[in-house]
mmCIF file of N, CA and C in Angstrom:
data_model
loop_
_atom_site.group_PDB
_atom_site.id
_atom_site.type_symbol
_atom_site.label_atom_id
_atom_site.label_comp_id
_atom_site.label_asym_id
_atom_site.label_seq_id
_atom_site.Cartn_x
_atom_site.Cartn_y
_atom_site.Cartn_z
ATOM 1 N N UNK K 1373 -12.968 -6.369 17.595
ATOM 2 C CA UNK K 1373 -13.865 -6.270 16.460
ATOM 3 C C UNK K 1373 -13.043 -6.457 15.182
ATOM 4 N N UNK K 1374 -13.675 -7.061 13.846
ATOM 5 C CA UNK K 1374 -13.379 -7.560 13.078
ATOM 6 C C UNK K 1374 -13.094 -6.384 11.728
ATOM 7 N N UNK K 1375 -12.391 -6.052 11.089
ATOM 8 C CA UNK K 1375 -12.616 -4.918 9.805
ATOM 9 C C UNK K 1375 -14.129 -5.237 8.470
ATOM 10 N N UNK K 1376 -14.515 -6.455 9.261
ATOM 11 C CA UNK K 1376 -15.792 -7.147 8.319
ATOM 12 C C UNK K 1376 -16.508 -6.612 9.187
ATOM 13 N N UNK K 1377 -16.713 -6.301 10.777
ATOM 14 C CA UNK K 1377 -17.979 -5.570 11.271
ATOM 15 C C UNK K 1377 -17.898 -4.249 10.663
ATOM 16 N N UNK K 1378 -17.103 -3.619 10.301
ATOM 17 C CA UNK K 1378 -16.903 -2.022 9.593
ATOM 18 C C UNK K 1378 -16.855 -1.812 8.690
ATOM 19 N N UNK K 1379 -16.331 -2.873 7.611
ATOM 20 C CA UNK K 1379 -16.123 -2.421 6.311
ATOM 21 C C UNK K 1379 -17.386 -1.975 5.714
ATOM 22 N N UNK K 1380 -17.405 -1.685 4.580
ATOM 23 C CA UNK K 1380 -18.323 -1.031 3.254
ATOM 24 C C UNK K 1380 -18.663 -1.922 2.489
ATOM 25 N N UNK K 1381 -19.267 -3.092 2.431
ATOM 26 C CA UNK K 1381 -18.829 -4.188 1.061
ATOM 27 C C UNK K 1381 -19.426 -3.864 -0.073
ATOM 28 N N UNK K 1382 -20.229 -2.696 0.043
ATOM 29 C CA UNK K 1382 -20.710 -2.154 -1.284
ATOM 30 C C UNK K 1382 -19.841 -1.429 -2.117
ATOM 31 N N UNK K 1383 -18.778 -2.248 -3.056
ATOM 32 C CA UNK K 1383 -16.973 -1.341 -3.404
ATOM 33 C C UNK K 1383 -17.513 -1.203 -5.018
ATOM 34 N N UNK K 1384 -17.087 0.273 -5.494
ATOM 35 C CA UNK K 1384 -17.061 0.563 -6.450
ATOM 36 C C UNK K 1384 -16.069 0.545 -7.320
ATOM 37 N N UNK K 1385 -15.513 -0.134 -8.440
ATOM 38 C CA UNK K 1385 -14.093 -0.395 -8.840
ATOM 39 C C UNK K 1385 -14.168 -0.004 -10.252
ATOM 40 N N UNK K 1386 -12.742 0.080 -10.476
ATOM 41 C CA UNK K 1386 -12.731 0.310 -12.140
ATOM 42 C C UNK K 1386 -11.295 -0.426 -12.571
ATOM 43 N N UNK K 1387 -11.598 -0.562 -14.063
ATOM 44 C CA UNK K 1387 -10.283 -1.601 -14.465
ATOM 45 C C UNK K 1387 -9.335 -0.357 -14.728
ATOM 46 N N UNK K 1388 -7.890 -1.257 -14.593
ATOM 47 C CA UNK K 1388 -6.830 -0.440 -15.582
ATOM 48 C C UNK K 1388 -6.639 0.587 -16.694
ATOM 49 N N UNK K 1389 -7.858 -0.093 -17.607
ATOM 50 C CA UNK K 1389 -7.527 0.542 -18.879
ATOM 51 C C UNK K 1389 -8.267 1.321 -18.698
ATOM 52 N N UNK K 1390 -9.555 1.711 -17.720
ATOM 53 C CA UNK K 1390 -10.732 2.679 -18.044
ATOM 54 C C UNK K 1390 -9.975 4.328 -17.989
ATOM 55 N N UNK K 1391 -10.236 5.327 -18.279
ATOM 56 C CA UNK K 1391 -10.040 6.769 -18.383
ATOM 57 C C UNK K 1391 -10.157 7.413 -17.359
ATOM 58 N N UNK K 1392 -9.330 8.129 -16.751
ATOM 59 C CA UNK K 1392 -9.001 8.683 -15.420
ATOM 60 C C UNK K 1392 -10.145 9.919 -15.341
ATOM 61 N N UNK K 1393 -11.357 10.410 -16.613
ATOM 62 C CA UNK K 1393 -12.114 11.374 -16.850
ATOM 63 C C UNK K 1393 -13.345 10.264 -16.568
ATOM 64 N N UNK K 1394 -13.377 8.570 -16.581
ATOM 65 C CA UNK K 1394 -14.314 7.902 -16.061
ATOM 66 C C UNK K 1394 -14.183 7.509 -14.824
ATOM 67 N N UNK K 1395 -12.471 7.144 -14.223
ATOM 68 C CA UNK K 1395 -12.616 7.568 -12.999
ATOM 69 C C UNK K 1395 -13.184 8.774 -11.868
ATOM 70 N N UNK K 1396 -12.709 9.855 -12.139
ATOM 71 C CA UNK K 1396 -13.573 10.544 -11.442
ATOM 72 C C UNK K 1396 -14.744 10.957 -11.800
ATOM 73 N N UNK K 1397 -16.018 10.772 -13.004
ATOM 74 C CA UNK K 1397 -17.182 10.884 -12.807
ATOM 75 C C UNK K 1397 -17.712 9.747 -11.709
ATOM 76 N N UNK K 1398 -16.987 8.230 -11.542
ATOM 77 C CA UNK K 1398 -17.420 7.172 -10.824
ATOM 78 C C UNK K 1398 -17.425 8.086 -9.454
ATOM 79 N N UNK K 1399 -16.248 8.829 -8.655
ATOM 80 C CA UNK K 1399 -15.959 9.301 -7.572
ATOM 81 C C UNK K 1399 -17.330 10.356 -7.528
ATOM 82 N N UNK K 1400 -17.433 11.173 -8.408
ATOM 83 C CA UNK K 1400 -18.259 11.986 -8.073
ATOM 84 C C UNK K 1400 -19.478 11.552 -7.934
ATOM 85 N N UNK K 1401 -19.955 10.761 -9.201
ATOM 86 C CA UNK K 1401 -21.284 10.383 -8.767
ATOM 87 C C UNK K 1401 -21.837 9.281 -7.433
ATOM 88 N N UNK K 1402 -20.145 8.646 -6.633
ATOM 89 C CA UNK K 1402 -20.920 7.920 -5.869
ATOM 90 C C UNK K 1402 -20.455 8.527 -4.600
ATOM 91 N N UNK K 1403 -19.926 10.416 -4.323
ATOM 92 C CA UNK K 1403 -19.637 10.414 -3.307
ATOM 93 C C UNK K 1403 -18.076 9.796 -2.534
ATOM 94 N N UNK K 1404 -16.930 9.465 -2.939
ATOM 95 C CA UNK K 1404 -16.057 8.523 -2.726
ATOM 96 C C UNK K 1404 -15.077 9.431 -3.165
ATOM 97 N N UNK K 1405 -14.166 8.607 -2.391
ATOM 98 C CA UNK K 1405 -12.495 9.684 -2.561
ATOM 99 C C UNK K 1405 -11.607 8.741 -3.253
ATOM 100 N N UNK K 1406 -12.231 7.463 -3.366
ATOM 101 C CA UNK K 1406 -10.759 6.211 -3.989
ATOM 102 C C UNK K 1406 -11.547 5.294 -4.531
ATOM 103 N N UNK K 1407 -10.721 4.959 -5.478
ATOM 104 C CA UNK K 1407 -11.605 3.329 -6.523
ATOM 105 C C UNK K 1407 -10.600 2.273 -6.301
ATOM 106 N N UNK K 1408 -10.729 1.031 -5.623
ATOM 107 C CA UNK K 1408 -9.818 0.065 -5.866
ATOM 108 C C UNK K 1408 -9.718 -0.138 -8.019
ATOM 109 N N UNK K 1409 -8.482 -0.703 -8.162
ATOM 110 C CA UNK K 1409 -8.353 -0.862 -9.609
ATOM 111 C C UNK K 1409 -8.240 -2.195 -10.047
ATOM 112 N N UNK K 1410 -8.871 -2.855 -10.674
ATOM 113 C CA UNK K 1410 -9.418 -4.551 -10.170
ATOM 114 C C UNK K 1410 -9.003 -4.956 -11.705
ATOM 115 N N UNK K 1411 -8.534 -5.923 -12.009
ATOM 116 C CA UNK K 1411 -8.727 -6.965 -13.106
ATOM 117 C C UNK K 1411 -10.174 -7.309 -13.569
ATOM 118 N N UNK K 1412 -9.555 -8.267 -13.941
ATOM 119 C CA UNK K 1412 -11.220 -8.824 -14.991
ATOM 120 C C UNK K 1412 -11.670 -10.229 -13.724
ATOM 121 N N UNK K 1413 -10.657 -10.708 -13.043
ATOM 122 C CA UNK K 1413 -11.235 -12.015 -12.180
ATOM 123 C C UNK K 1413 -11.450 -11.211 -11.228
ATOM 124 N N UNK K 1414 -11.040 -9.490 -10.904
ATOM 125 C CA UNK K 1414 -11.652 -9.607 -9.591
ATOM 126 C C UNK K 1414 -10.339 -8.799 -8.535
ATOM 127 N N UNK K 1415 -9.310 -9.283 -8.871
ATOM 128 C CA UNK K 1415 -8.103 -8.906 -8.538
ATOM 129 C C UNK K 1415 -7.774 -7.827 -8.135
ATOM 130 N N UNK K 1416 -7.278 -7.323 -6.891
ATOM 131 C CA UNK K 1416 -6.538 -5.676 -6.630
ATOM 132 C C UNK K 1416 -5.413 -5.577 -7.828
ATOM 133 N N UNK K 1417 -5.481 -4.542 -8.573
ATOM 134 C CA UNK K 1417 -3.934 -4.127 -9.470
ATOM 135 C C UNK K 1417 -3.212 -2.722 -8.663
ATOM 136 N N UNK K 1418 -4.696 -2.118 -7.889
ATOM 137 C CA UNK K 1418 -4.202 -0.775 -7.589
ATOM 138 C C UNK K 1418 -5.349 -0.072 -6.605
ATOM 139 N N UNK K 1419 -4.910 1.465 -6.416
ATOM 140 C CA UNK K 1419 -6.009 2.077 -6.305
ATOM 141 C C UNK K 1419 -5.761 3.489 -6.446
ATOM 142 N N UNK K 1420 -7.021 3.865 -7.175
ATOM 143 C CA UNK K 1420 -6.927 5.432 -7.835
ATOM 144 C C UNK K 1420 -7.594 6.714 -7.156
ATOM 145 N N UNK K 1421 -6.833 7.505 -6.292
ATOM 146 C CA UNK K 1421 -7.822 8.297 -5.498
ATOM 147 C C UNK K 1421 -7.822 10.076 -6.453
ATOM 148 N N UNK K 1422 -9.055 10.479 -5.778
ATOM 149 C CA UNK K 1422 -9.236 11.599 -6.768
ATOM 150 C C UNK K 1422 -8.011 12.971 -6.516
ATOM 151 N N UNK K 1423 -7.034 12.577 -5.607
ATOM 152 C CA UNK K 1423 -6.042 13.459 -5.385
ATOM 153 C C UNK K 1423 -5.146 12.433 -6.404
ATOM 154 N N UNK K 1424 -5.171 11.145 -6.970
ATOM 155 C CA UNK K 1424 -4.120 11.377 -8.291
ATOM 156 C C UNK K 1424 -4.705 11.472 -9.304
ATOM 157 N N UNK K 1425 -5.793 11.833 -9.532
ATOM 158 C CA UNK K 1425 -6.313 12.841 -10.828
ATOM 159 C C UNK K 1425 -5.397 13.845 -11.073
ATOM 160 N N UNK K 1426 -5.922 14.745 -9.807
ATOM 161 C CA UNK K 1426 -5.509 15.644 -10.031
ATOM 162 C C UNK K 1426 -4.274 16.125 -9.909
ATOM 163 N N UNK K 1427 -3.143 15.082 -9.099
ATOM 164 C CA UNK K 1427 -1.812 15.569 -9.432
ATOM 165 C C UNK K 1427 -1.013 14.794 -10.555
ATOM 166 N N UNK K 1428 -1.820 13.914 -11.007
ATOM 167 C CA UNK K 1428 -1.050 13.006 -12.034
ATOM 168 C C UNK K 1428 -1.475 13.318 -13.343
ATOM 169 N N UNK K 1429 -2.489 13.955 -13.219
ATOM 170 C CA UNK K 1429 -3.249 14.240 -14.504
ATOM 171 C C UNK K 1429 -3.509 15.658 -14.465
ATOM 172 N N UNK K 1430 -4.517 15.968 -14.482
ATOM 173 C CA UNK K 1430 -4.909 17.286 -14.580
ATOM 174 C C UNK K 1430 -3.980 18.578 -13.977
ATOM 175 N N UNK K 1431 -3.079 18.521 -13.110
ATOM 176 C CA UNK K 1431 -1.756 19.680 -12.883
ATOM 177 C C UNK K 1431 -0.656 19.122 -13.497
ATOM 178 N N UNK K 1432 -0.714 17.958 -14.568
ATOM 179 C CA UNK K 1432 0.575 17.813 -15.387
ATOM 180 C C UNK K 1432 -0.445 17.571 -16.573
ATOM 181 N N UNK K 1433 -1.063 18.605 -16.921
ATOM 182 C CA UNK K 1433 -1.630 19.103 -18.112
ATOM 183 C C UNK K 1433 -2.480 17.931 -19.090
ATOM 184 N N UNK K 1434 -2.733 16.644 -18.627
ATOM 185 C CA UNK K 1434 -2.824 15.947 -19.241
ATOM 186 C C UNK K 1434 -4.575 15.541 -19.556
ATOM 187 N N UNK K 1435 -5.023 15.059 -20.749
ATOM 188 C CA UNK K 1435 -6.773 14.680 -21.293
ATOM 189 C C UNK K 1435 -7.033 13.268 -20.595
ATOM 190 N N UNK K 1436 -7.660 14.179 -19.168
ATOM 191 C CA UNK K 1436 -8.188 12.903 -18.469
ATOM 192 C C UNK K 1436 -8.880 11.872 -19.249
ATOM 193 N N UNK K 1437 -9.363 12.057 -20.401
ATOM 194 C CA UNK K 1437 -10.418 11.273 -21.252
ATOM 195 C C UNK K 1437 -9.075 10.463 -21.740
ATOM 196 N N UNK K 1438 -8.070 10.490 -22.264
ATOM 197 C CA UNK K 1438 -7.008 10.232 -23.072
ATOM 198 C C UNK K 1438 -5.912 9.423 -21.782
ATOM 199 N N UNK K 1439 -6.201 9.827 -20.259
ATOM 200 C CA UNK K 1439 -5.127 9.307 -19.669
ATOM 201 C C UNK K 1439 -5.962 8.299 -18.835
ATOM 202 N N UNK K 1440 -5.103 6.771 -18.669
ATOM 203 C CA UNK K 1440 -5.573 5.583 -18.322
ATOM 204 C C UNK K 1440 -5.031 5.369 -16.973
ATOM 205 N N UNK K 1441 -6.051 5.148 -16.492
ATOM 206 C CA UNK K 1441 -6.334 4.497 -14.860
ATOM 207 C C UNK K 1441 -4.631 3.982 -14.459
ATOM 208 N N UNK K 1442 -4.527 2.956 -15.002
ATOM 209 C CA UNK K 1442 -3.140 2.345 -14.645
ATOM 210 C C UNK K 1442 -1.950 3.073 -14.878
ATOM 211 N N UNK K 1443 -2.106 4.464 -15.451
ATOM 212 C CA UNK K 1443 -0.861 5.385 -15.539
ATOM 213 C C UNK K 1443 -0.902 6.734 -14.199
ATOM 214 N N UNK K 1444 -1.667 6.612 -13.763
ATOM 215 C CA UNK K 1444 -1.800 6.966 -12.537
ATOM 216 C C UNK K 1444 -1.962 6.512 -11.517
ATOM 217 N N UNK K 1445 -2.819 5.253 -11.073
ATOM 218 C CA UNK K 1445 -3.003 4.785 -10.133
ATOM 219 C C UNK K 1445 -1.666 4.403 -8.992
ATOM 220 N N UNK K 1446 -2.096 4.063 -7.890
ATOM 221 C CA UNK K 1446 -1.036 3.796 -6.813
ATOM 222 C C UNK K 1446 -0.974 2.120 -6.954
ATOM 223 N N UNK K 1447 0.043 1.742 -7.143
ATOM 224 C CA UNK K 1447 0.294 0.089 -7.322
ATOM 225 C C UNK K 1447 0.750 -0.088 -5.793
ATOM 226 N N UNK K 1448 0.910 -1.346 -5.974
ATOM 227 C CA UNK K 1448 1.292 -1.734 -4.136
ATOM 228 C C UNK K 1448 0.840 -1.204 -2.962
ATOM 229 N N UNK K 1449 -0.365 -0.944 -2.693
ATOM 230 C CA UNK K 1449 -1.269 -0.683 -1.918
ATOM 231 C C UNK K 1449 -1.401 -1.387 -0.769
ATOM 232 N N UNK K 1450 -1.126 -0.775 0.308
ATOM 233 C CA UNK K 1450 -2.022 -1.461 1.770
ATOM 234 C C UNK K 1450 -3.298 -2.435 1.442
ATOM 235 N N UNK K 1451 -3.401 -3.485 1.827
ATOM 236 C CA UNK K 1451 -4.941 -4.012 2.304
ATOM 237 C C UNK K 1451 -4.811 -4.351 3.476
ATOM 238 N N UNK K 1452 -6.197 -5.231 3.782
ATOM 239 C CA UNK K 1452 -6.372 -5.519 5.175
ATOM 240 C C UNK K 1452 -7.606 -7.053 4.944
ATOM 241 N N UNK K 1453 -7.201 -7.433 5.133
ATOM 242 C CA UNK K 1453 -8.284 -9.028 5.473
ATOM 243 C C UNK K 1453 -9.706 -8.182 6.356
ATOM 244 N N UNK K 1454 -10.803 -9.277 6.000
ATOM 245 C CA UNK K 1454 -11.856 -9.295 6.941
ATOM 246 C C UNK K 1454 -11.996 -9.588 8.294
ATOM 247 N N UNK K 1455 -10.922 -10.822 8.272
ATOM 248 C CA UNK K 1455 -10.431 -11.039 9.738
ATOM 249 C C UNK K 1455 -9.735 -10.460 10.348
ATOM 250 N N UNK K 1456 -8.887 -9.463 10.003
ATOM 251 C CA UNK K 1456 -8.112 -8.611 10.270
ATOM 252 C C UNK K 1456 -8.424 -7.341 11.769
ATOM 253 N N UNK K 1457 -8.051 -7.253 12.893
ATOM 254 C CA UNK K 1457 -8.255 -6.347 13.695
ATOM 255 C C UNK K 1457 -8.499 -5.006 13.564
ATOM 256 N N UNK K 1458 -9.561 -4.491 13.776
ATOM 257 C CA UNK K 1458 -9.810 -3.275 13.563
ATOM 258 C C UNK K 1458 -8.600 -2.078 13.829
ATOM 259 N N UNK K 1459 -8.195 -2.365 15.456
ATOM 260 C CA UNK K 1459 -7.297 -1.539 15.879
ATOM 261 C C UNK K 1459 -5.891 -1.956 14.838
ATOM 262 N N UNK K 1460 -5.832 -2.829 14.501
ATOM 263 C CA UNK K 1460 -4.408 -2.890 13.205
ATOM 264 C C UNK K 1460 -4.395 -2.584 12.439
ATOM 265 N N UNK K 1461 -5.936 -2.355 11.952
ATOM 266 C CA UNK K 1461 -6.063 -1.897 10.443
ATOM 267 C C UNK K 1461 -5.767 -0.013 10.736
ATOM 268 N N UNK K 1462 -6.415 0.403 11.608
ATOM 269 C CA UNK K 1462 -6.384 2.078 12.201
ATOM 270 C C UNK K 1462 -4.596 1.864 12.698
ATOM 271 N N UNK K 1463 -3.380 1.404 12.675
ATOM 272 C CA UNK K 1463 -2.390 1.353 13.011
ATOM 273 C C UNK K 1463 -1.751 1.450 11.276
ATOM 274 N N UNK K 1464 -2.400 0.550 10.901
ATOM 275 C CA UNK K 1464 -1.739 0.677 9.205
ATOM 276 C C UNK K 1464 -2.227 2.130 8.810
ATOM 277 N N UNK K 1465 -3.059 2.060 8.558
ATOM 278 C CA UNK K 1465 -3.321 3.473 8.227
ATOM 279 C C UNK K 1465 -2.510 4.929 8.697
ATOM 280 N N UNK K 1466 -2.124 4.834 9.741
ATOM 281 C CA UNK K 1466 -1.602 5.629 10.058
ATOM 282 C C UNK K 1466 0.018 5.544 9.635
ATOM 283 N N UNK K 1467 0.474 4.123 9.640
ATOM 284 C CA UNK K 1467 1.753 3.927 9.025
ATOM 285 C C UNK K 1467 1.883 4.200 7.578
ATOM 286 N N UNK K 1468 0.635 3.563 6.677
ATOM 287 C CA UNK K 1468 0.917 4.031 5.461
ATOM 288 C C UNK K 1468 0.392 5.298 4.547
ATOM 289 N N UNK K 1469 -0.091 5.970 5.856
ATOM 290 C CA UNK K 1469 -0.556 7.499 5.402
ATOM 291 C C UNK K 1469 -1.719 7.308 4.549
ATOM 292 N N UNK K 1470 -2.650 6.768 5.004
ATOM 293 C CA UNK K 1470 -3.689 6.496 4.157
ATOM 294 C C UNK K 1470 -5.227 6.599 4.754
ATOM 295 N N UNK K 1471 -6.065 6.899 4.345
ATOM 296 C CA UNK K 1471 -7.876 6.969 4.975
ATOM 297 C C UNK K 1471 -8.470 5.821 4.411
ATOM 298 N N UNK K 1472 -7.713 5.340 3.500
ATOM 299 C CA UNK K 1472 -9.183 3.896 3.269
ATOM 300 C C UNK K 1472 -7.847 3.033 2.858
ATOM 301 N N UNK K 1473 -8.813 1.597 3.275
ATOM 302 C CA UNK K 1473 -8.014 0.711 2.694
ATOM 303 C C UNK K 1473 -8.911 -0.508 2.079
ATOM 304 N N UNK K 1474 -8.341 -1.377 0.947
ATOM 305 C CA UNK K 1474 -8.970 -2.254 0.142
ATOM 306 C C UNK K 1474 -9.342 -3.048 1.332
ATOM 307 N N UNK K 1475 -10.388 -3.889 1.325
ATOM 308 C CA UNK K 1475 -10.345 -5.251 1.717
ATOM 309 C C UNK K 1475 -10.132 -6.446 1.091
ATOM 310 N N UNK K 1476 -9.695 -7.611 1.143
ATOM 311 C CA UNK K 1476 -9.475 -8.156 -0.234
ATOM 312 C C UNK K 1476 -9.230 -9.752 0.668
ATOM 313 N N UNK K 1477 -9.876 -10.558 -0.024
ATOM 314 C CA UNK K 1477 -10.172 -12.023 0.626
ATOM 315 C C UNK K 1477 -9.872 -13.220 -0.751
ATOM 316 N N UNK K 1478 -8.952 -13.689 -0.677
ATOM 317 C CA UNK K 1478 -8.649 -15.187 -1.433
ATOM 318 C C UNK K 1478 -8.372 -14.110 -2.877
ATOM 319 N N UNK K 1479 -7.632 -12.888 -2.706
ATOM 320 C CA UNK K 1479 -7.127 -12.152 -4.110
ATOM 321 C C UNK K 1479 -8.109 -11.071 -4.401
ATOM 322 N N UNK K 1480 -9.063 -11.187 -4.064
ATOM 323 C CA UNK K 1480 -10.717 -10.174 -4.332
ATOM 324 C C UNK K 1480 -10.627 -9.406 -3.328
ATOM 325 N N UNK K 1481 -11.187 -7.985 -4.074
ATOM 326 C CA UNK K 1481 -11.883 -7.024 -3.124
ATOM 327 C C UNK K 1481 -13.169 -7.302 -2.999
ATOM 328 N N UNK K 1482 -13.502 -7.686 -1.605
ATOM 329 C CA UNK K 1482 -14.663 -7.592 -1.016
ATOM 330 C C UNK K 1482 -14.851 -6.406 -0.084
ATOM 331 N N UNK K 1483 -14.360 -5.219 0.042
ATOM 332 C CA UNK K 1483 -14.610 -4.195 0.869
ATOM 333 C C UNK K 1483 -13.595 -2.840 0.914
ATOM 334 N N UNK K 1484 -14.315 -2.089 1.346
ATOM 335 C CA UNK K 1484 -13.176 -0.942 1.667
ATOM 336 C C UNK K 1484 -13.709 -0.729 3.396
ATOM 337 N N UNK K 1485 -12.292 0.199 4.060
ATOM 338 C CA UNK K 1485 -12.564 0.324 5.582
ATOM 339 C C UNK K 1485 -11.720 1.519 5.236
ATOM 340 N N UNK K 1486 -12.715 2.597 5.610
ATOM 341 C CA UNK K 1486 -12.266 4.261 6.008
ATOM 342 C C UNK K 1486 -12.258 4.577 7.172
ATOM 343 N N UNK K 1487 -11.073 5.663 7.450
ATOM 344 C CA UNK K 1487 -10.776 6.173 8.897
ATOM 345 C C UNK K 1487 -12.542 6.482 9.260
ATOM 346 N N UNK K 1488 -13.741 6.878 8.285
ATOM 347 C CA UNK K 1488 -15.032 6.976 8.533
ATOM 348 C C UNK K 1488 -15.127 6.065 9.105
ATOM 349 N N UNK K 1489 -15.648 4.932 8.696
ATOM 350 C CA UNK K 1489 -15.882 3.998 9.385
ATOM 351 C C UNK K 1489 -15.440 2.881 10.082
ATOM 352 N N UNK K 1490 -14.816 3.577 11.095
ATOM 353 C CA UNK K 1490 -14.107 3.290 11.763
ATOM 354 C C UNK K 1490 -14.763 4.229 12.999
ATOM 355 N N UNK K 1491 -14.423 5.697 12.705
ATOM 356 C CA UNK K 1491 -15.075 6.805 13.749
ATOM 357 C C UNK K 1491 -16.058 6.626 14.321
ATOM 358 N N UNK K 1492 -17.277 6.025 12.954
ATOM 359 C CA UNK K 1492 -18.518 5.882 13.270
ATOM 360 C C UNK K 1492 -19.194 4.930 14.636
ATOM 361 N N UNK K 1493 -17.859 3.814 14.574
ATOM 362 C CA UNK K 1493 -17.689 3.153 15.499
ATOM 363 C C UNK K 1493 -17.431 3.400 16.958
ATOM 364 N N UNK K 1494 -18.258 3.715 17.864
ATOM 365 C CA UNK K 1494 -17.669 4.687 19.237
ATOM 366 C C UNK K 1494 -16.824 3.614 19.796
ATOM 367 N N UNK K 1495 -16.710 2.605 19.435
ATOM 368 C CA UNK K 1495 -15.958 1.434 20.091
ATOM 369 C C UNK K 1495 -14.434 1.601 20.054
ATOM 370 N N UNK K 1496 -14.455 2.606 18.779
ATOM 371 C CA UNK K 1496 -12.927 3.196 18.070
ATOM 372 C C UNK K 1496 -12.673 4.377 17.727
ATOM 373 N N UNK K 1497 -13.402 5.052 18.003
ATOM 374 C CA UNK K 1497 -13.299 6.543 17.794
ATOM 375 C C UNK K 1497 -12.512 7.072 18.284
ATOM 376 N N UNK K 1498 -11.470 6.140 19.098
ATOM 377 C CA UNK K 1498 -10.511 7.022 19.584
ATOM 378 C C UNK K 1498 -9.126 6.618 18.563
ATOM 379 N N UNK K 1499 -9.408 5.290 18.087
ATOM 380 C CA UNK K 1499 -8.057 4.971 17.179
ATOM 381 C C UNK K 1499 -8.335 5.633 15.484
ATOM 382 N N UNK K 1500 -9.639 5.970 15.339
ATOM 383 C CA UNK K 1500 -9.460 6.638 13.989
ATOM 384 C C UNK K 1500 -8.947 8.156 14.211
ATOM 385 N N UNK K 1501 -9.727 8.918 15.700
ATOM 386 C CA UNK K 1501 -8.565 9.813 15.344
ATOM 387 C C UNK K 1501 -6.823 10.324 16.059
ATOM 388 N N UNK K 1502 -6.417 8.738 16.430
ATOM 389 C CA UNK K 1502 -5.344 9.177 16.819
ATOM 390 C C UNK K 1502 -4.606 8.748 15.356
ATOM 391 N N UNK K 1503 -5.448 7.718 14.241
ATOM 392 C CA UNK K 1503 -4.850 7.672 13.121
ATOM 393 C C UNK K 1503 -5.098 9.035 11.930
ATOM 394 N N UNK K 1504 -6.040 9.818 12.133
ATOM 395 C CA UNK K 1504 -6.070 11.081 11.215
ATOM 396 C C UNK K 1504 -5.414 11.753 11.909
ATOM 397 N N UNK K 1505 -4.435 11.803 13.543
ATOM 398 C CA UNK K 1505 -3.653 12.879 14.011
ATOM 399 C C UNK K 1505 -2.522 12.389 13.194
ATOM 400 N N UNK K 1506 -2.523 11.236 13.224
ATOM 401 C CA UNK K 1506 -0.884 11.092 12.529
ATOM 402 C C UNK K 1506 -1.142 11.409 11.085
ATOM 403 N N UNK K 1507 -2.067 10.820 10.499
ATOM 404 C CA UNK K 1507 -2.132 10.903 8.795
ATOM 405 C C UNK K 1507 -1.670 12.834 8.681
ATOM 406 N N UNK K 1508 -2.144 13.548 9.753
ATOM 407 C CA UNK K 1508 -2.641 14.908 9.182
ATOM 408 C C UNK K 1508 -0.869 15.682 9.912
ATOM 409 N N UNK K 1509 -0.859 15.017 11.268
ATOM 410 C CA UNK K 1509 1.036 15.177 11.492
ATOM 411 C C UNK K 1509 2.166 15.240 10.550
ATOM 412 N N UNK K 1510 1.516 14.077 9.487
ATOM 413 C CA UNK K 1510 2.987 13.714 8.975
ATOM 414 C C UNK K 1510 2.484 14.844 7.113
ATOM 415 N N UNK K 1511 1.777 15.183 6.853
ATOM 416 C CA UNK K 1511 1.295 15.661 5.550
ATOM 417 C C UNK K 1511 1.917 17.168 6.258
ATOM 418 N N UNK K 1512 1.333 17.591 7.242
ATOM 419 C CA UNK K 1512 2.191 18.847 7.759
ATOM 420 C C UNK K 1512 3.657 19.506 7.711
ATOM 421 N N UNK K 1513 4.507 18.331 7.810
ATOM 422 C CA UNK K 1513 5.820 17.751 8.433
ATOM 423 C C UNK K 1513 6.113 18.062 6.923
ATOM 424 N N UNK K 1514 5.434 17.111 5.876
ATOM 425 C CA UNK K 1514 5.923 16.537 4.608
ATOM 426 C C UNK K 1514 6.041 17.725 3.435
#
């Protein structure tokens, strides 16, 4: 199976410059733990999850309204193609300690793929959680 039979292609994004206090109202109001961080054509620059709010910003004292997306965000990010194998993509994940990953086709995000959906999948429910044993192994360890 393909990471395009699983993915999400409904992706919610925000640019660089937007405010890490507009990032997470986006998270909250749509339910979501991560925003890919996109250019103006479209482009991955990053991605901002609501655990670096809060350790990049808000426990280093800083006016989420005042602090910008791209001063927190994670640069050099995992993706994964549409064509891309499901079971490789649940292998990355577990290598790069991560629950979602961009999808991104000819430079564009067209999708995200979470250890969720992935689970949801009984076809794989066994590789999402031998990838949240490791994600949750190594955060233990760490």
């Amino acid at each position: 199976m393909q990471v395009r039979d699983l993915m999400n292609p409904s992706v919610v994004s925000i640019a660089p410059g937007e405010s890490a206090a507009l990032a997470a109202r986006l998270l909250s109001r749509h339910n979501i733990g991560s925003l890919p961080v996109c250019g103006e054509e479209g482009g991955l620059r990053g991605i901002v999850t609501d655990r670096d709010i809060v350790t990049r910003c808000v426990a280093a004292e800083e006016d989420p309204a005042q602090v910008k997306v791209r001063d927190i965000m994670t640069r050099n990010c995992a993706v994964v193609s549409p064509d891309d194998d499901v079971r490789e993509a649940s292998r990355m994940m577990a290598a790069e300690q991560v629950r979602r990953l961009p999808v991104t086709e000819e430079g564009k995000v067209v999708g995200i793929l979470s250890l969720g959906d992935i689970a949801l999948s009984q076809a794989y429910d066994m590789e999402a959680s031998k990838a949240l044993a490791d994600i949750s192994d190594n955060i233990k360890r760490g």
